[in-house]
């Protein structure tokens, strides 16, 4: 997934104050700090849910994510256990999870021309607020600290579920995998695709224009593939020695493998890390 850019020391101070919050909070708390999950508080939406600005009584700002209803969240203590595990994940490049909520509410729905009362899972995650927005805007700004959002979110899904589908396709233009964009199919390969676009963009320093008609970045990828030949890489990075040039070529190659239209051909994150460390596939 595309990450965020951190503001630095002020965000860290805010997070330290937020650490005094209880970890498991009632739904009413999140309803109150988001003004009833108001449309005016929406930051963005994704296939996994909607992000809202939450404002605490002391004025501090948090990011509240209400998970989409179509996600198959594990029942009982499993959700709580997974959320608790993610709460202890502390890393400067991970947007910190501050708290969570899972609450069963009643909802009236129409079924076979009748209105019935059903149980509805309300799942909410509370993150530190990252005010500088998308990492895309800061790819060339070396004073910013990149942060991965929604780290570990896949752990909340049914463990037997390798993919799910949504009719609410939403995401960052230029980074969405074709199978997600056109079929609403969500799987770990979608994140690999987005990562591949980022690797290509960072390595080549060619900006992804994110055109409305090119939400998967295919035109951008094709342009880079045509232009960034071995000769072009050598010219662009004339100051690098042979080993460093090989590293640049390897990164671009990894990026192209990640954005394969056929998701089955995309490498796993383990394979990507091995390649970045100079290991060859067996």
mmCIF file of C-alpha atoms in Angstrom:
data_model
loop_
_atom_site.group_PDB
_atom_site.id
_atom_site.type_symbol
_atom_site.label_atom_id
_atom_site.label_comp_id
_atom_site.label_asym_id
_atom_site.label_seq_id
_atom_site.Cartn_x
_atom_site.Cartn_y
_atom_site.Cartn_z
ATOM 1 C CA UNK A 1 0.000 0.000 0.000
ATOM 2 C CA UNK A 2 1.176 3.673 -0.598
ATOM 3 C CA UNK A 3 2.350 5.229 2.683
ATOM 4 C CA UNK A 4 2.314 8.568 4.429
ATOM 5 C CA UNK A 5 4.819 11.326 5.196
ATOM 6 C CA UNK A 6 5.532 12.118 8.836
ATOM 7 C CA UNK A 7 5.662 15.617 10.246
ATOM 8 C CA UNK A 8 8.452 14.728 12.653
ATOM 9 C CA UNK A 9 8.863 15.817 16.267
ATOM 10 C CA UNK A 10 5.434 17.438 16.744
ATOM 11 C CA UNK A 11 3.692 14.259 15.578
ATOM 12 C CA UNK A 12 5.824 12.226 17.992
ATOM 13 C CA UNK A 13 4.868 14.497 20.893
ATOM 14 C CA UNK A 14 1.199 14.155 19.989
ATOM 15 C CA UNK A 15 1.512 10.382 19.807
ATOM 16 C CA UNK A 16 3.118 10.239 23.275
ATOM 17 C CA UNK A 17 0.118 12.098 24.699
ATOM 18 C CA UNK A 18 -2.279 9.781 22.892
ATOM 19 C CA UNK A 19 -0.562 6.772 24.432
ATOM 20 C CA UNK A 20 -2.490 7.502 27.652
ATOM 21 C CA UNK A 21 -5.751 6.497 25.924
ATOM 22 C CA UNK A 22 -7.255 3.079 26.731
ATOM 23 C CA UNK A 23 -6.508 0.667 23.895
ATOM 24 C CA UNK A 24 -10.005 -0.785 23.521
ATOM 25 C CA UNK A 25 -12.626 1.944 23.342
ATOM 26 C CA UNK A 26 -16.424 2.000 22.929
ATOM 27 C CA UNK A 27 -18.015 2.883 19.616
ATOM 28 C CA UNK A 28 -19.611 5.925 21.251
ATOM 29 C CA UNK A 29 -16.149 7.409 21.814
ATOM 30 C CA UNK A 30 -15.276 7.262 18.105
ATOM 31 C CA UNK A 31 -18.751 8.483 17.129
ATOM 32 C CA UNK A 32 -18.262 11.529 19.349
ATOM 33 C CA UNK A 33 -14.765 12.513 18.185
ATOM 34 C CA UNK A 34 -15.763 12.206 14.489
ATOM 35 C CA UNK A 35 -19.040 14.136 14.903
ATOM 36 C CA UNK A 36 -21.046 11.018 14.196
ATOM 37 C CA UNK A 37 -18.697 9.852 11.411
ATOM 38 C CA UNK A 38 -19.650 13.013 9.555
ATOM 39 C CA UNK A 39 -19.022 13.369 5.823
ATOM 40 C CA UNK A 40 -17.259 16.628 6.636
ATOM 41 C CA UNK A 41 -14.663 14.647 8.606
ATOM 42 C CA UNK A 42 -13.838 12.158 5.820
ATOM 43 C CA UNK A 43 -10.150 12.196 4.880
ATOM 44 C CA UNK A 44 -10.302 9.491 2.207
ATOM 45 C CA UNK A 45 -11.864 6.141 1.430
ATOM 46 C CA UNK A 46 -10.431 2.789 0.391
ATOM 47 C CA UNK A 47 -11.684 -0.727 -0.276
ATOM 48 C CA UNK A 48 -11.082 -1.521 3.395
ATOM 49 C CA UNK A 49 -12.984 1.377 4.899
ATOM 50 C CA UNK A 50 -13.223 5.128 5.425
ATOM 51 C CA UNK A 51 -10.780 7.416 7.236
ATOM 52 C CA UNK A 52 -12.125 10.224 9.412
ATOM 53 C CA UNK A 53 -10.521 13.072 11.301
ATOM 54 C CA UNK A 54 -11.058 12.557 15.023
ATOM 55 C CA UNK A 55 -10.641 15.454 17.454
ATOM 56 C CA UNK A 56 -10.178 14.703 21.150
ATOM 57 C CA UNK A 57 -11.468 16.949 23.940
ATOM 58 C CA UNK A 58 -8.003 18.417 24.451
ATOM 59 C CA UNK A 59 -7.811 19.348 20.750
ATOM 60 C CA UNK A 60 -5.433 16.608 19.640
ATOM 61 C CA UNK A 61 -6.138 15.090 16.248
ATOM 62 C CA UNK A 62 -6.247 11.376 15.426
ATOM 63 C CA UNK A 63 -7.153 9.361 12.348
ATOM 64 C CA UNK A 64 -10.163 7.079 12.749
ATOM 65 C CA UNK A 65 -10.755 4.258 10.281
ATOM 66 C CA UNK A 66 -14.153 2.599 10.116
ATOM 67 C CA UNK A 67 -13.751 -0.769 8.413
ATOM 68 C CA UNK A 68 -16.022 -1.588 5.485
ATOM 69 C CA UNK A 69 -19.026 -3.772 6.239
ATOM 70 C CA UNK A 70 -18.143 -6.314 3.526
ATOM 71 C CA UNK A 71 -14.896 -7.355 5.236
ATOM 72 C CA UNK A 72 -15.053 -10.767 6.866
ATOM 73 C CA UNK A 73 -13.627 -9.933 10.270
ATOM 74 C CA UNK A 74 -12.885 -12.898 12.604
ATOM 75 C CA UNK A 75 -15.287 -13.223 15.504
ATOM 76 C CA UNK A 76 -14.773 -12.960 19.234
ATOM 77 C CA UNK A 77 -11.404 -12.488 20.878
ATOM 78 C CA UNK A 78 -9.457 -13.171 17.671
ATOM 79 C CA UNK A 79 -10.022 -9.620 16.440
ATOM 80 C CA UNK A 80 -9.058 -8.205 19.837
ATOM 81 C CA UNK A 81 -5.923 -10.340 19.976
ATOM 82 C CA UNK A 82 -4.791 -9.316 16.495
ATOM 83 C CA UNK A 83 -5.464 -5.648 17.257
ATOM 84 C CA UNK A 84 -3.536 -5.895 20.530
ATOM 85 C CA UNK A 85 -0.585 -7.451 18.720
ATOM 86 C CA UNK A 86 -0.516 -4.561 16.250
ATOM 87 C CA UNK A 87 -0.673 -2.029 19.071
ATOM 88 C CA UNK A 88 2.800 -3.075 20.190
ATOM 89 C CA UNK A 89 4.282 -2.748 16.678
ATOM 90 C CA UNK A 90 6.578 0.237 17.100
ATOM 91 C CA UNK A 91 8.663 1.445 14.171
ATOM 92 C CA UNK A 92 9.470 4.897 12.846
ATOM 93 C CA UNK A 93 8.173 3.893 9.396
ATOM 94 C CA UNK A 94 4.820 2.500 10.561
ATOM 95 C CA UNK A 95 1.775 4.647 11.294
ATOM 96 C CA UNK A 96 1.037 3.716 14.898
ATOM 97 C CA UNK A 97 -2.222 2.036 15.868
ATOM 98 C CA UNK A 98 -3.474 3.741 19.040
ATOM 99 C CA UNK A 99 -6.729 1.960 19.805
ATOM 100 C CA UNK A 100 -9.575 -0.101 18.414
ATOM 101 C CA UNK A 101 -13.208 -1.052 18.791
ATOM 102 C CA UNK A 102 -15.393 -3.957 17.789
ATOM 103 C CA UNK A 103 -19.011 -3.650 18.760
ATOM 104 C CA UNK A 104 -22.183 -5.444 17.667
ATOM 105 C CA UNK A 105 -25.074 -3.102 16.838
ATOM 106 C CA UNK A 106 -28.558 -3.707 15.461
ATOM 107 C CA UNK A 107 -29.490 -2.693 11.920
ATOM 108 C CA UNK A 108 -32.787 -2.847 10.044
ATOM 109 C CA UNK A 109 -32.426 -4.299 6.524
ATOM 110 C CA UNK A 110 -34.880 -5.340 3.826
ATOM 111 C CA UNK A 111 -35.020 -9.054 3.009
ATOM 112 C CA UNK A 112 -37.613 -10.757 0.791
ATOM 113 C CA UNK A 113 -39.848 -7.688 0.910
ATOM 114 C CA UNK A 114 -39.688 -7.665 4.711
ATOM 115 C CA UNK A 115 -37.718 -5.542 7.155
ATOM 116 C CA UNK A 116 -35.709 -7.539 9.636
ATOM 117 C CA UNK A 117 -33.336 -6.715 12.477
ATOM 118 C CA UNK A 118 -29.788 -8.063 12.044
ATOM 119 C CA UNK A 119 -26.528 -7.848 13.951
ATOM 120 C CA UNK A 120 -23.960 -5.505 12.453
ATOM 121 C CA UNK A 121 -20.244 -5.579 13.221
ATOM 122 C CA UNK A 122 -18.844 -2.108 13.840
ATOM 123 C CA UNK A 123 -15.041 -2.287 13.640
ATOM 124 C CA UNK A 124 -12.980 0.848 14.136
ATOM 125 C CA UNK A 125 -9.217 1.443 14.273
ATOM 126 C CA UNK A 126 -7.603 4.600 15.638
ATOM 127 C CA UNK A 127 -4.229 5.727 14.257
ATOM 128 C CA UNK A 128 -1.844 8.562 14.890
ATOM 129 C CA UNK A 129 -2.625 11.503 12.623
ATOM 130 C CA UNK A 130 -0.126 12.018 9.783
ATOM 131 C CA UNK A 131 -0.882 15.562 8.607
ATOM 132 C CA UNK A 132 1.478 15.783 5.640
ATOM 133 C CA UNK A 133 -0.639 13.448 3.510
ATOM 134 C CA UNK A 134 0.435 11.025 0.811
ATOM 135 C CA UNK A 135 3.984 9.796 0.363
ATOM 136 C CA UNK A 136 3.512 10.450 -3.359
ATOM 137 C CA UNK A 137 3.935 14.185 -2.709
ATOM 138 C CA UNK A 138 7.266 13.695 -0.936
ATOM 139 C CA UNK A 139 9.146 11.058 -2.945
ATOM 140 C CA UNK A 140 12.043 13.482 -3.592
ATOM 141 C CA UNK A 141 12.001 15.242 -0.149
ATOM 142 C CA UNK A 142 14.754 13.539 1.913
ATOM 143 C CA UNK A 143 13.827 15.380 5.138
ATOM 144 C CA UNK A 144 10.529 13.533 5.445
ATOM 145 C CA UNK A 145 10.073 10.174 7.183
ATOM 146 C CA UNK A 146 8.007 7.736 5.090
ATOM 147 C CA UNK A 147 5.304 5.861 6.979
ATOM 148 C CA UNK A 148 3.344 2.760 6.001
ATOM 149 C CA UNK A 149 -0.369 3.016 6.720
ATOM 150 C CA UNK A 150 -2.646 0.065 7.533
ATOM 151 C CA UNK A 151 0.332 -2.084 8.526
ATOM 152 C CA UNK A 152 -0.863 -5.593 9.360
ATOM 153 C CA UNK A 153 -4.478 -4.917 8.400
ATOM 154 C CA UNK A 154 -4.648 -8.199 6.488
ATOM 155 C CA UNK A 155 -4.323 -10.023 9.823
ATOM 156 C CA UNK A 156 -7.892 -9.009 10.601
ATOM 157 C CA UNK A 157 -9.302 -10.974 7.677
ATOM 158 C CA UNK A 158 -10.450 -14.567 7.644
ATOM 159 C CA UNK A 159 -7.177 -16.534 7.513
ATOM 160 C CA UNK A 160 -8.653 -18.942 4.982
ATOM 161 C CA UNK A 161 -9.545 -16.068 2.704
ATOM 162 C CA UNK A 162 -6.860 -15.373 0.073
ATOM 163 C CA UNK A 163 -8.834 -12.620 -1.661
ATOM 164 C CA UNK A 164 -12.059 -10.693 -1.370
ATOM 165 C CA UNK A 165 -14.109 -8.531 -3.691
ATOM 166 C CA UNK A 166 -15.620 -5.076 -3.389
ATOM 167 C CA UNK A 167 -17.899 -2.901 -5.480
ATOM 168 C CA UNK A 168 -16.503 0.215 -3.770
ATOM 169 C CA UNK A 169 -13.266 0.629 -5.687
ATOM 170 C CA UNK A 170 -11.291 3.539 -4.254
ATOM 171 C CA UNK A 171 -7.590 4.209 -4.100
ATOM 172 C CA UNK A 172 -4.664 6.344 -5.163
ATOM 173 C CA UNK A 173 -4.683 6.952 -8.914
ATOM 174 C CA UNK A 174 -1.723 5.452 -10.714
ATOM 175 C CA UNK A 175 -1.066 2.784 -8.075
ATOM 176 C CA UNK A 176 -4.131 0.511 -8.224
ATOM 177 C CA UNK A 177 -3.665 -3.049 -9.468
ATOM 178 C CA UNK A 178 -5.717 -3.816 -12.618
ATOM 179 C CA UNK A 179 -7.596 -6.722 -11.015
ATOM 180 C CA UNK A 180 -8.685 -4.434 -8.180
ATOM 181 C CA UNK A 181 -9.566 -1.525 -10.452
ATOM 182 C CA UNK A 182 -11.592 -3.496 -12.980
ATOM 183 C CA UNK A 183 -12.903 -6.468 -10.961
ATOM 184 C CA UNK A 184 -12.845 -5.208 -7.381
ATOM 185 C CA UNK A 185 -10.555 -8.108 -6.434
ATOM 186 C CA UNK A 186 -8.432 -7.531 -3.338
ATOM 187 C CA UNK A 187 -5.450 -9.709 -2.393
ATOM 188 C CA UNK A 188 -1.860 -9.349 -1.191
ATOM 189 C CA UNK A 189 -0.781 -9.124 -4.839
ATOM 190 C CA UNK A 190 -2.560 -5.747 -5.056
ATOM 191 C CA UNK A 191 -0.140 -4.324 -2.497
ATOM 192 C CA UNK A 192 2.799 -5.828 -4.403
ATOM 193 C CA UNK A 193 1.611 -3.985 -7.519
ATOM 194 C CA UNK A 194 1.463 -0.644 -5.673
ATOM 195 C CA UNK A 195 4.892 -1.305 -4.179
ATOM 196 C CA UNK A 196 6.262 -1.992 -7.658
ATOM 197 C CA UNK A 197 5.043 1.354 -8.970
ATOM 198 C CA UNK A 198 6.706 3.075 -6.002
ATOM 199 C CA UNK A 199 9.998 1.233 -6.557
ATOM 200 C CA UNK A 200 10.018 2.278 -10.218
ATOM 201 C CA UNK A 201 9.146 5.864 -9.351
ATOM 202 C CA UNK A 202 11.791 6.186 -6.637
ATOM 203 C CA UNK A 203 14.551 4.497 -8.662
ATOM 204 C CA UNK A 204 13.993 6.328 -11.951
ATOM 205 C CA UNK A 205 12.825 9.625 -10.457
ATOM 206 C CA UNK A 206 10.258 9.680 -13.270
ATOM 207 C CA UNK A 207 7.023 11.065 -11.808
ATOM 208 C CA UNK A 208 3.898 8.994 -12.179
ATOM 209 C CA UNK A 209 1.367 11.487 -13.554
ATOM 210 C CA UNK A 210 -1.565 9.501 -12.140
ATOM 211 C CA UNK A 211 -3.893 10.375 -15.017
ATOM 212 C CA UNK A 212 -7.622 9.809 -14.494
ATOM 213 C CA UNK A 213 -7.614 7.365 -17.431
ATOM 214 C CA UNK A 214 -4.493 5.568 -16.190
ATOM 215 C CA UNK A 215 -5.422 4.619 -12.641
ATOM 216 C CA UNK A 216 -3.185 1.541 -12.750
ATOM 217 C CA UNK A 217 -0.232 3.520 -14.107
ATOM 218 C CA UNK A 218 0.092 1.254 -17.166
ATOM 219 C CA UNK A 219 1.027 4.101 -19.524
ATOM 220 C CA UNK A 220 3.605 5.313 -17.025
ATOM 221 C CA UNK A 221 5.036 1.797 -16.624
ATOM 222 C CA UNK A 222 5.203 1.282 -20.407
ATOM 223 C CA UNK A 223 6.972 4.617 -20.849
ATOM 224 C CA UNK A 224 9.591 3.750 -18.233
ATOM 225 C CA UNK A 225 10.059 0.281 -19.734
ATOM 226 C CA UNK A 226 10.740 1.821 -23.164
ATOM 227 C CA UNK A 227 13.063 4.540 -21.898
ATOM 228 C CA UNK A 228 15.047 2.945 -19.093
ATOM 229 C CA UNK A 229 17.311 0.652 -21.045
ATOM 230 C CA UNK A 230 20.736 -0.376 -19.698
ATOM 231 C CA UNK A 231 22.297 2.414 -21.748
ATOM 232 C CA UNK A 232 19.865 4.995 -20.404
ATOM 233 C CA UNK A 233 20.504 3.890 -16.811
ATOM 234 C CA UNK A 234 24.263 4.255 -17.350
ATOM 235 C CA UNK A 235 23.807 7.762 -18.738
ATOM 236 C CA UNK A 236 21.456 8.873 -15.962
ATOM 237 C CA UNK A 237 23.728 7.494 -13.217
ATOM 238 C CA UNK A 238 27.152 8.245 -14.666
ATOM 239 C CA UNK A 239 28.646 8.897 -11.230
ATOM 240 C CA UNK A 240 27.930 5.353 -10.008
ATOM 241 C CA UNK A 241 30.380 2.481 -10.197
ATOM 242 C CA UNK A 242 29.513 -0.853 -11.808
ATOM 243 C CA UNK A 243 28.157 -2.401 -8.583
ATOM 244 C CA UNK A 244 25.866 0.529 -7.868
ATOM 245 C CA UNK A 245 24.633 0.566 -11.452
ATOM 246 C CA UNK A 246 23.763 -3.097 -11.105
ATOM 247 C CA UNK A 247 21.769 -2.284 -7.968
ATOM 248 C CA UNK A 248 19.774 0.349 -9.848
ATOM 249 C CA UNK A 249 19.056 -2.107 -12.656
ATOM 250 C CA UNK A 250 18.001 -4.746 -10.122
ATOM 251 C CA UNK A 251 15.564 -2.332 -8.441
ATOM 252 C CA UNK A 252 13.965 -1.408 -11.756
ATOM 253 C CA UNK A 253 13.721 -5.075 -12.682
ATOM 254 C CA UNK A 254 12.060 -5.856 -9.340
ATOM 255 C CA UNK A 255 9.601 -3.023 -9.924
ATOM 256 C CA UNK A 256 8.641 -4.370 -13.345
ATOM 257 C CA UNK A 257 8.080 -7.854 -11.917
ATOM 258 C CA UNK A 258 5.832 -6.405 -9.204
ATOM 259 C CA UNK A 259 3.601 -4.649 -11.758
ATOM 260 C CA UNK A 260 3.028 -7.705 -13.943
ATOM 261 C CA UNK A 261 -0.589 -7.598 -15.176
ATOM 262 C CA UNK A 262 -0.942 -11.254 -14.173
ATOM 263 C CA UNK A 263 -0.918 -11.130 -10.373
ATOM 264 C CA UNK A 264 0.231 -14.753 -10.181
ATOM 265 C CA UNK A 265 3.564 -13.699 -11.694
ATOM 266 C CA UNK A 266 4.262 -11.045 -9.062
ATOM 267 C CA UNK A 267 6.938 -11.885 -6.483
ATOM 268 C CA UNK A 268 6.221 -12.314 -2.805
ATOM 269 C CA UNK A 269 7.572 -9.783 -0.319
ATOM 270 C CA UNK A 270 10.170 -12.364 0.764
ATOM 271 C CA UNK A 271 11.412 -12.680 -2.813
ATOM 272 C CA UNK A 272 11.551 -8.890 -3.150
ATOM 273 C CA UNK A 273 13.583 -8.491 0.032
ATOM 274 C CA UNK A 274 15.946 -11.277 -1.056
ATOM 275 C CA UNK A 275 16.529 -9.553 -4.402
ATOM 276 C CA UNK A 276 17.141 -6.215 -2.710
ATOM 277 C CA UNK A 277 19.773 -7.953 -0.596
ATOM 278 C CA UNK A 278 21.433 -9.322 -3.717
ATOM 279 C CA UNK A 279 20.091 -12.858 -3.533
ATOM 280 C CA UNK A 280 19.055 -14.556 -6.762
ATOM 281 C CA UNK A 281 15.929 -16.637 -7.100
ATOM 282 C CA UNK A 282 16.636 -20.362 -7.037
#
